[in-house]
Amino acid sequence: MGSPSKYIVAEMPPLLYMFNDGSIERPKDHSRVPPSLEDPATGVSSKDILFSNNPFLFARLYLPKLTQPNQKLSILVYFHGGAFCGESAFSWHHNKYCNVIASEGNVLIVSIEHRKAPEHFLPAAYDDCWAGLTWAASHATPNPTNPDMWLINHADFSKTYIGGDSSGGNIVHNIAMRAGVEALPGGVKVYGAYLNHPFFWGSKPIGAEPVQERPQSLLWKFVYPDAPGGLDNPMINPLAPEAPSLAHLGCSKMLVTVAGKDHLHFNHRAVLYYKAVKESGWKGQVELFEEEEEDHVYYMYDIETEQAKKLVTIVANFLRH
């Protein structure tokens, strides 16, 4: 009996399976949905745009209902979750979440569709998200790159936020660090950053993290096989001995949220991260919110529960002030 014509050559179960013919299956990814001229539940309008030609990079923009034609709004550059190797800015749950946040926070959202591993290993996603923030900020100049009229007419760049969930929360940290040492177009500064259930890890277990079976470790090695320092690379472990000082964070305020029953055990490091930011000498203000009885990104899949609504209110208030 001959060998099968198609077989797995690399995998990150249950998220991803790569086959000998080069094809990749992501069975846990949620279905994608198109943008909407007007979301029935929130009244938010959305559209997809190509913001970079090299590489080809897309974003989905969300515009809440306006009360006046030339109304200026805070801008949120959003980074979705998906373990750096799955999901999309166009997934139905991220789309619904952004509609709600745009409405409740009264904010113009630029949701970045970054490249994924293993087709594009890290740091590609970090670079893509920085490129998305840079593109949005270019609209604060007289000659924006690939100009978009929503940003030209409605973005208040004095209130530029970045935000993300899970791996997207990790990206937020890394973009905030980069913003602390690298200028954005038009003198734009990141005003605020929120990290929901951020993916941080390290070589040595802490708190209730597992000692033996550590799929989070395998995931990091899968999405960034050449990471200098491995699990103690500052991009995944911002509290590693060689990590740059958190005093250099390039934003004025920060919100960190955690779930007390996070089955991925991201809550322990997120709380330590919050404390480290607070004690770093950074000049901004940081706050922590914990939903003790909930699991990882509980709000993302059912945004109508009381606990989810509470989280949305906290994020929306952060974006409004």
mmCIF file of C-alpha atoms in Angstrom:
data_model
loop_
_atom_site.group_PDB
_atom_site.id
_atom_site.type_symbol
_atom_site.label_atom_id
_atom_site.label_comp_id
_atom_site.label_asym_id
_atom_site.label_seq_id
_atom_site.Cartn_x
_atom_site.Cartn_y
_atom_site.Cartn_z
ATOM 1 C CA MET A 1 0.000 0.000 0.000
ATOM 2 C CA GLY A 2 1.489 3.329 -1.034
ATOM 3 C CA SER A 3 2.069 6.290 1.219
ATOM 4 C CA PRO A 4 -0.792 8.805 1.439
ATOM 5 C CA SER A 5 -0.614 11.577 -1.118
ATOM 6 C CA LYS A 6 -1.338 14.241 1.459
ATOM 7 C CA TYR A 7 -0.017 14.235 5.013
ATOM 8 C CA ILE A 8 0.770 16.624 7.863
ATOM 9 C CA VAL A 9 4.298 18.028 7.968
ATOM 10 C CA ALA A 10 3.796 20.633 10.717
ATOM 11 C CA GLU A 11 1.021 21.335 13.162
ATOM 12 C CA MET A 12 -0.125 23.439 16.071
ATOM 13 C CA PRO A 13 -3.214 21.505 17.158
ATOM 14 C CA PRO A 14 -6.018 22.348 17.269
ATOM 15 C CA LEU A 15 -5.307 25.671 15.579
ATOM 16 C CA LEU A 16 -3.395 24.765 12.452
ATOM 17 C CA TYR A 17 -2.235 21.873 10.261
ATOM 18 C CA MET A 18 0.284 22.227 7.429
ATOM 19 C CA PHE A 19 0.481 19.556 4.718
ATOM 20 C CA ASN A 20 3.204 18.301 2.408
ATOM 21 C CA ASP A 21 1.579 19.989 -0.582
ATOM 22 C CA GLY A 22 1.936 23.381 1.106
ATOM 23 C CA SER A 23 -1.749 23.712 1.997
ATOM 24 C CA ILE A 24 -2.753 24.858 5.474
ATOM 25 C CA GLU A 25 -5.954 24.181 7.368
ATOM 26 C CA ARG A 26 -7.126 26.311 10.287
ATOM 27 C CA PRO A 27 -10.141 24.390 11.652
ATOM 28 C CA LYS A 28 -10.666 26.686 14.650
ATOM 29 C CA ASP A 29 -10.891 29.890 12.604
ATOM 30 C CA HIS A 30 -14.293 31.553 12.638
ATOM 31 C CA SER A 31 -16.130 32.427 9.462
ATOM 32 C CA ARG A 32 -15.468 35.766 7.827
ATOM 33 C CA VAL A 33 -18.119 38.368 7.093
ATOM 34 C CA PRO A 34 -18.185 41.336 4.705
ATOM 35 C CA PRO A 35 -18.283 44.975 5.814
ATOM 36 C CA SER A 36 -21.652 46.708 6.141
ATOM 37 C CA LEU A 37 -23.000 50.062 4.998
ATOM 38 C CA GLU A 38 -24.877 50.204 8.298
ATOM 39 C CA ASP A 39 -24.775 47.518 10.966
ATOM 40 C CA PRO A 40 -28.419 46.842 11.993
ATOM 41 C CA ALA A 41 -27.574 46.545 15.703
ATOM 42 C CA THR A 42 -25.287 49.568 16.121
ATOM 43 C CA GLY A 43 -25.668 51.774 13.052
ATOM 44 C CA VAL A 44 -21.893 51.562 12.513
ATOM 45 C CA SER A 45 -20.645 51.663 8.917
ATOM 46 C CA SER A 46 -17.622 49.608 7.839
ATOM 47 C CA LYS A 47 -15.470 49.155 4.751
ATOM 48 C CA ASP A 48 -12.299 47.344 3.722
ATOM 49 C CA ILE A 49 -9.285 49.172 2.328
ATOM 50 C CA LEU A 50 -5.861 48.274 0.964
ATOM 51 C CA PHE A 51 -3.418 50.454 2.868
ATOM 52 C CA SER A 52 -0.107 48.966 1.716
ATOM 53 C CA ASN A 53 1.028 47.624 -1.648
ATOM 54 C CA ASN A 54 4.317 46.127 -0.457
ATOM 55 C CA PRO A 55 3.384 43.892 1.173
ATOM 56 C CA PHE A 56 -0.333 43.872 0.356
ATOM 57 C CA LEU A 57 -2.037 44.763 3.642
ATOM 58 C CA PHE A 58 -5.711 45.394 4.344
ATOM 59 C CA ALA A 59 -7.717 46.939 7.152
ATOM 60 C CA ARG A 60 -11.394 47.181 8.010
ATOM 61 C CA LEU A 61 -12.548 50.654 9.042
ATOM 62 C CA TYR A 62 -15.546 51.291 11.313
ATOM 63 C CA LEU A 63 -17.333 54.639 11.494
ATOM 64 C CA PRO A 64 -20.009 55.178 14.173
ATOM 65 C CA LYS A 65 -23.151 57.200 13.510
ATOM 66 C CA LEU A 66 -22.278 60.876 13.200
ATOM 67 C CA THR A 67 -24.197 63.678 14.890
ATOM 68 C CA GLN A 68 -22.779 66.298 12.507
ATOM 69 C CA PRO A 69 -21.185 66.086 9.017
ATOM 70 C CA ASN A 70 -17.609 66.990 9.987
ATOM 71 C CA GLN A 71 -17.610 65.438 13.455
ATOM 72 C CA LYS A 72 -14.157 64.553 14.776
ATOM 73 C CA LEU A 73 -13.683 61.237 16.569
ATOM 74 C CA SER A 74 -10.972 59.499 18.527
ATOM 75 C CA ILE A 75 -9.221 56.846 16.468
ATOM 76 C CA LEU A 76 -8.497 53.269 17.574
ATOM 77 C CA VAL A 77 -6.009 51.154 15.635
ATOM 78 C CA TYR A 78 -7.067 47.640 16.599
ATOM 79 C CA PHE A 79 -5.088 44.378 16.501
ATOM 80 C CA HIS A 80 -7.132 41.164 16.524
ATOM 81 C CA GLY A 81 -6.321 37.960 18.403
ATOM 82 C CA GLY A 82 -5.690 34.503 16.983
ATOM 83 C CA ALA A 83 -2.362 33.281 18.400
ATOM 84 C CA PHE A 84 -0.408 35.013 15.605
ATOM 85 C CA CYS A 85 -1.324 32.148 13.270
ATOM 86 C CA GLY A 86 -5.094 32.272 12.828
ATOM 87 C CA GLU A 87 -8.308 34.293 12.683
ATOM 88 C CA SER A 88 -8.750 37.563 10.811
ATOM 89 C CA ALA A 89 -9.802 41.159 11.166
ATOM 90 C CA PHE A 90 -12.763 40.014 9.055
ATOM 91 C CA SER A 91 -13.845 37.136 11.358
ATOM 92 C CA TRP A 92 -17.469 37.478 12.446
ATOM 93 C CA HIS A 93 -16.676 37.826 16.165
ATOM 94 C CA HIS A 94 -14.006 40.491 15.635
ATOM 95 C CA ASN A 95 -16.343 42.316 13.269
ATOM 96 C CA LYS A 96 -19.170 42.275 15.824
ATOM 97 C CA TYR A 97 -16.830 43.346 18.625
ATOM 98 C CA CYS A 98 -15.521 46.292 16.590
ATOM 99 C CA ASN A 99 -19.052 47.387 15.689
ATOM 100 C CA VAL A 100 -19.949 47.467 19.388
ATOM 101 C CA ILE A 101 -16.742 49.210 20.482
ATOM 102 C CA ALA A 102 -17.053 51.803 17.698
ATOM 103 C CA SER A 103 -20.611 52.551 18.799
ATOM 104 C CA GLU A 104 -20.134 52.489 22.570
ATOM 105 C CA GLY A 105 -16.763 54.221 22.494
ATOM 106 C CA ASN A 106 -17.776 56.666 19.731
ATOM 107 C CA VAL A 107 -14.481 55.936 18.027
ATOM 108 C CA LEU A 108 -13.285 55.459 14.443
ATOM 109 C CA ILE A 109 -11.606 52.042 14.272
ATOM 110 C CA VAL A 110 -8.875 50.838 11.923
ATOM 111 C CA SER A 111 -8.716 47.041 12.365
ATOM 112 C CA ILE A 112 -5.508 45.636 10.888
ATOM 113 C CA GLU A 113 -5.433 42.402 8.893
ATOM 114 C CA HIS A 114 -1.843 41.371 9.634
ATOM 115 C CA ARG A 115 0.039 38.457 8.132
ATOM 116 C CA LYS A 116 0.048 35.097 9.950
ATOM 117 C CA ALA A 117 2.500 32.304 10.711
ATOM 118 C CA PRO A 118 3.610 29.933 9.303
ATOM 119 C CA GLU A 119 3.274 31.665 5.924
ATOM 120 C CA HIS A 120 4.863 34.712 7.542
ATOM 121 C CA PHE A 121 6.641 34.168 10.854
ATOM 122 C CA LEU A 122 6.956 36.888 13.448
ATOM 123 C CA PRO A 123 7.990 39.669 13.487
ATOM 124 C CA ALA A 124 5.861 40.111 10.316
ATOM 125 C CA ALA A 125 2.644 40.746 12.301
ATOM 126 C CA TYR A 126 4.373 43.364 14.466
ATOM 127 C CA ASP A 127 5.696 45.129 11.372
ATOM 128 C CA ASP A 128 2.278 45.012 9.682
ATOM 129 C CA CYS A 129 0.552 46.522 12.701
ATOM 130 C CA TRP A 130 3.152 49.274 12.945
ATOM 131 C CA ALA A 131 2.622 49.908 9.227
ATOM 132 C CA GLY A 132 -1.128 50.179 9.857
ATOM 133 C CA LEU A 133 -0.637 52.690 12.664
ATOM 134 C CA THR A 134 1.819 54.647 10.518
ATOM 135 C CA TRP A 135 -0.636 54.679 7.608
ATOM 136 C CA ALA A 136 -3.431 55.975 9.822
ATOM 137 C CA ALA A 137 -1.153 58.649 11.305
ATOM 138 C CA SER A 138 -0.104 59.782 7.828
ATOM 139 C CA HIS A 139 -3.587 61.307 7.553
ATOM 140 C CA ALA A 140 -2.448 63.941 10.049
ATOM 141 C CA THR A 141 -0.117 65.250 7.306
ATOM 142 C CA PRO A 142 -1.007 67.244 4.162
ATOM 143 C CA ASN A 143 -0.132 64.262 1.955
ATOM 144 C CA PRO A 144 -1.369 60.998 3.482
ATOM 145 C CA THR A 145 -0.390 57.644 2.021
ATOM 146 C CA ASN A 146 -3.283 55.930 0.179
ATOM 147 C CA PRO A 147 -5.695 58.547 1.574
ATOM 148 C CA ASP A 148 -9.031 57.566 3.076
ATOM 149 C CA MET A 149 -11.812 60.142 3.440
ATOM 150 C CA TRP A 150 -13.131 58.811 6.749
ATOM 151 C CA LEU A 151 -9.750 59.428 8.346
ATOM 152 C CA ILE A 152 -9.278 62.775 6.619
ATOM 153 C CA ASN A 153 -12.719 64.075 7.616
ATOM 154 C CA HIS A 154 -13.304 62.512 11.015
ATOM 155 C CA ALA A 155 -10.094 61.428 12.800
ATOM 156 C CA ASP A 156 -8.948 63.433 15.820
ATOM 157 C CA PHE A 157 -5.290 62.414 15.968
ATOM 158 C CA SER A 158 -4.778 64.007 19.374
ATOM 159 C CA LYS A 159 -6.772 61.022 20.663
ATOM 160 C CA THR A 160 -5.060 58.117 18.910
ATOM 161 C CA TYR A 161 -5.478 54.765 20.656
ATOM 162 C CA ILE A 162 -4.199 51.269 20.060
ATOM 163 C CA GLY A 163 -5.945 48.179 21.411
ATOM 164 C CA GLY A 164 -6.109 44.418 21.061
ATOM 165 C CA ASP A 165 -7.096 41.090 22.562
ATOM 166 C CA SER A 166 -4.964 38.022 23.431
ATOM 167 C CA SER A 167 -2.127 37.933 20.865
ATOM 168 C CA GLY A 168 -3.455 41.320 19.753
ATOM 169 C CA GLY A 169 -2.874 42.568 23.298
ATOM 170 C CA ASN A 170 0.713 41.391 23.001
ATOM 171 C CA ILE A 171 1.001 43.363 19.764
ATOM 172 C CA VAL A 172 -0.324 46.457 21.554
ATOM 173 C CA HIS A 173 2.531 46.280 24.061
ATOM 174 C CA ASN A 174 5.133 45.925 21.326
ATOM 175 C CA ILE A 175 3.689 48.745 19.237
ATOM 176 C CA ALA A 176 3.561 50.993 22.314
ATOM 177 C CA MET A 177 7.231 50.250 23.001
ATOM 178 C CA ARG A 178 8.112 51.067 19.399
ATOM 179 C CA ALA A 179 6.100 54.284 19.580
ATOM 180 C CA GLY A 180 8.269 55.285 22.532
ATOM 181 C CA VAL A 181 11.428 55.341 20.409
ATOM 182 C CA GLU A 182 10.206 55.855 16.831
ATOM 183 C CA ALA A 183 8.268 58.844 15.516
ATOM 184 C CA LEU A 184 4.945 58.592 13.723
ATOM 185 C CA PRO A 185 3.993 60.822 10.771
ATOM 186 C CA GLY A 186 2.605 64.275 11.505
ATOM 187 C CA GLY A 187 3.911 64.249 15.060
ATOM 188 C CA VAL A 188 1.081 61.900 16.065
ATOM 189 C CA LYS A 189 1.443 60.393 19.534
ATOM 190 C CA VAL A 190 -0.309 57.316 20.883
ATOM 191 C CA TYR A 191 -2.585 58.696 23.583
ATOM 192 C CA GLY A 192 -3.864 55.442 25.062
ATOM 193 C CA ALA A 193 -3.360 51.679 24.808
ATOM 194 C CA TYR A 194 -5.547 48.846 26.052
ATOM 195 C CA LEU A 195 -4.511 45.209 26.363
ATOM 196 C CA ASN A 196 -7.313 42.689 26.863
ATOM 197 C CA HIS A 197 -6.032 39.328 28.179
ATOM 198 C CA PRO A 198 -2.587 39.835 26.583
ATOM 199 C CA PHE A 199 -0.461 36.852 25.543
ATOM 200 C CA PHE A 200 2.731 37.102 27.609
ATOM 201 C CA TRP A 201 4.902 34.117 28.472
ATOM 202 C CA GLY A 202 8.401 33.114 29.587
ATOM 203 C CA SER A 203 10.802 30.243 30.050
ATOM 204 C CA LYS A 204 10.113 29.795 33.769
ATOM 205 C CA PRO A 205 6.558 29.031 34.981
ATOM 206 C CA ILE A 206 4.973 31.490 37.404
ATOM 207 C CA GLY A 207 1.764 31.449 39.409
ATOM 208 C CA ALA A 208 -0.603 28.691 38.289
ATOM 209 C CA GLU A 209 1.103 28.216 34.922
ATOM 210 C CA PRO A 210 1.687 24.531 34.068
ATOM 211 C CA VAL A 211 5.169 23.177 34.690
ATOM 212 C CA GLN A 212 5.186 20.230 32.267
ATOM 213 C CA GLU A 213 2.671 20.643 29.429
ATOM 214 C CA ARG A 214 3.152 24.199 28.152
ATOM 215 C CA PRO A 215 1.458 24.553 24.736
ATOM 216 C CA GLN A 216 1.954 28.315 24.956
ATOM 217 C CA SER A 217 5.707 27.701 24.777
ATOM 218 C CA LEU A 218 5.310 25.506 21.706
ATOM 219 C CA LEU A 219 3.080 28.127 20.107
ATOM 220 C CA TRP A 220 5.665 30.885 20.521
ATOM 221 C CA LYS A 221 8.374 28.680 19.020
ATOM 222 C CA PHE A 222 6.023 27.851 16.141
ATOM 223 C CA VAL A 223 5.123 31.450 15.256
ATOM 224 C CA TYR A 224 8.622 32.898 15.888
ATOM 225 C CA PRO A 225 11.145 30.067 15.510
ATOM 226 C CA ASP A 226 14.114 32.438 15.229
ATOM 227 C CA ALA A 227 13.183 34.665 18.162
ATOM 228 C CA PRO A 228 16.383 35.876 19.872
ATOM 229 C CA GLY A 229 16.209 34.692 23.454
ATOM 230 C CA GLY A 230 13.412 32.246 22.689
ATOM 231 C CA LEU A 231 10.707 32.356 25.381
ATOM 232 C CA ASP A 232 12.455 35.253 27.087
ATOM 233 C CA ASN A 233 12.469 37.431 24.013
ATOM 234 C CA PRO A 234 11.105 40.807 25.216
ATOM 235 C CA MET A 235 8.288 40.632 22.668
ATOM 236 C CA ILE A 236 6.708 37.689 24.524
ATOM 237 C CA ASN A 237 8.262 38.311 27.958
ATOM 238 C CA PRO A 238 8.405 42.073 28.602
ATOM 239 C CA LEU A 239 9.635 41.365 32.135
ATOM 240 C CA ALA A 240 12.664 39.326 31.011
ATOM 241 C CA PRO A 241 16.041 40.505 32.375
ATOM 242 C CA GLU A 242 17.126 41.775 28.949
ATOM 243 C CA ALA A 243 13.822 43.518 28.152
ATOM 244 C CA PRO A 244 13.907 47.294 27.671
ATOM 245 C CA SER A 245 12.503 49.445 30.452
ATOM 246 C CA LEU A 246 8.723 49.836 30.466
ATOM 247 C CA ALA A 247 9.358 53.481 31.289
ATOM 248 C CA HIS A 248 9.807 53.923 27.532
ATOM 249 C CA LEU A 249 6.204 53.010 26.673
ATOM 250 C CA GLY A 250 5.041 55.471 24.044
ATOM 251 C CA CYS A 251 1.572 56.315 25.335
ATOM 252 C CA SER A 252 0.006 58.455 28.047
ATOM 253 C CA LYS A 253 -2.434 55.981 29.574
ATOM 254 C CA MET A 254 -3.020 52.243 29.585
ATOM 255 C CA LEU A 255 -5.718 49.718 30.487
ATOM 256 C CA VAL A 256 -4.920 46.050 31.184
ATOM 257 C CA THR A 257 -7.775 43.544 31.584
ATOM 258 C CA VAL A 258 -7.575 39.922 32.732
ATOM 259 C CA ALA A 259 -9.853 36.934 33.299
ATOM 260 C CA GLY A 260 -9.480 35.172 36.655
ATOM 261 C CA LYS A 261 -10.192 31.745 35.151
ATOM 262 C CA ASP A 262 -8.153 32.184 31.972
ATOM 263 C CA HIS A 263 -7.522 28.593 30.849
ATOM 264 C CA LEU A 264 -4.414 29.788 28.989
ATOM 265 C CA HIS A 265 -3.041 31.218 32.254
ATOM 266 C CA PHE A 266 -2.298 34.608 30.701
ATOM 267 C CA ASN A 267 -3.785 36.417 33.717
ATOM 268 C CA HIS A 268 -0.790 35.904 36.029
ATOM 269 C CA ARG A 269 1.728 37.593 33.750
ATOM 270 C CA ALA A 270 -0.743 40.321 32.782
ATOM 271 C CA VAL A 271 -1.138 41.304 36.446
ATOM 272 C CA LEU A 272 2.649 41.292 36.895
ATOM 273 C CA TYR A 273 2.933 43.390 33.741
ATOM 274 C CA TYR A 274 0.464 45.921 35.150
ATOM 275 C CA LYS A 275 2.461 46.147 38.380
ATOM 276 C CA ALA A 276 5.749 46.462 36.496
ATOM 277 C CA VAL A 277 4.388 49.286 34.323
ATOM 278 C CA LYS A 278 3.149 51.051 37.437
ATOM 279 C CA GLU A 279 6.551 50.772 39.126
ATOM 280 C CA SER A 280 8.718 51.402 36.057
ATOM 281 C CA GLY A 281 8.936 55.170 36.259
ATOM 282 C CA TRP A 282 6.690 55.533 33.218
ATOM 283 C CA LYS A 283 4.933 58.899 33.357
ATOM 284 C CA GLY A 284 1.507 57.672 32.274
ATOM 285 C CA GLN A 285 -1.501 56.257 34.110
ATOM 286 C CA VAL A 286 -2.282 52.528 34.096
ATOM 287 C CA GLU A 287 -5.379 50.727 35.364
ATOM 288 C CA LEU A 288 -6.274 47.058 35.799
ATOM 289 C CA PHE A 289 -9.632 45.319 35.489
ATOM 290 C CA GLU A 290 -10.182 41.657 36.392
ATOM 291 C CA GLU A 291 -13.312 39.588 35.859
ATOM 292 C CA GLU A 292 -12.571 36.869 38.400
ATOM 293 C CA GLU A 293 -15.085 34.224 37.287
ATOM 294 C CA GLU A 294 -14.554 34.396 33.528
ATOM 295 C CA ASP A 295 -12.336 32.642 30.965
ATOM 296 C CA HIS A 296 -10.063 33.933 28.220
ATOM 297 C CA VAL A 297 -11.714 36.602 25.978
ATOM 298 C CA TYR A 298 -15.148 35.538 27.269
ATOM 299 C CA TYR A 299 -16.760 38.686 25.834
ATOM 300 C CA MET A 300 -15.650 38.006 22.271
ATOM 301 C CA TYR A 301 -18.044 35.127 21.573
ATOM 302 C CA ASP A 302 -21.120 36.383 23.426
ATOM 303 C CA ILE A 303 -21.019 40.129 23.779
ATOM 304 C CA GLU A 304 -24.575 40.279 25.197
ATOM 305 C CA THR A 305 -23.839 38.784 28.646
ATOM 306 C CA GLU A 306 -23.724 41.094 31.661
ATOM 307 C CA GLN A 307 -20.015 40.399 32.156
ATOM 308 C CA ALA A 308 -19.290 41.143 28.490
ATOM 309 C CA LYS A 309 -21.280 44.372 28.650
ATOM 310 C CA LYS A 310 -19.269 45.380 31.714
ATOM 311 C CA LEU A 311 -16.000 44.845 29.844
ATOM 312 C CA VAL A 312 -17.292 46.781 26.823
ATOM 313 C CA THR A 313 -18.288 49.677 29.093
ATOM 314 C CA ILE A 314 -14.839 49.760 30.687
ATOM 315 C CA VAL A 315 -13.086 49.786 27.301
ATOM 316 C CA ALA A 316 -15.537 52.353 25.889
ATOM 317 C CA ASN A 317 -15.034 54.665 28.877
ATOM 318 C CA PHE A 318 -11.290 54.350 28.460
ATOM 319 C CA LEU A 319 -11.638 55.420 24.825
ATOM 320 C CA ARG A 320 -13.945 58.324 25.624
ATOM 321 C CA HIS A 321 -11.670 60.086 28.132
#
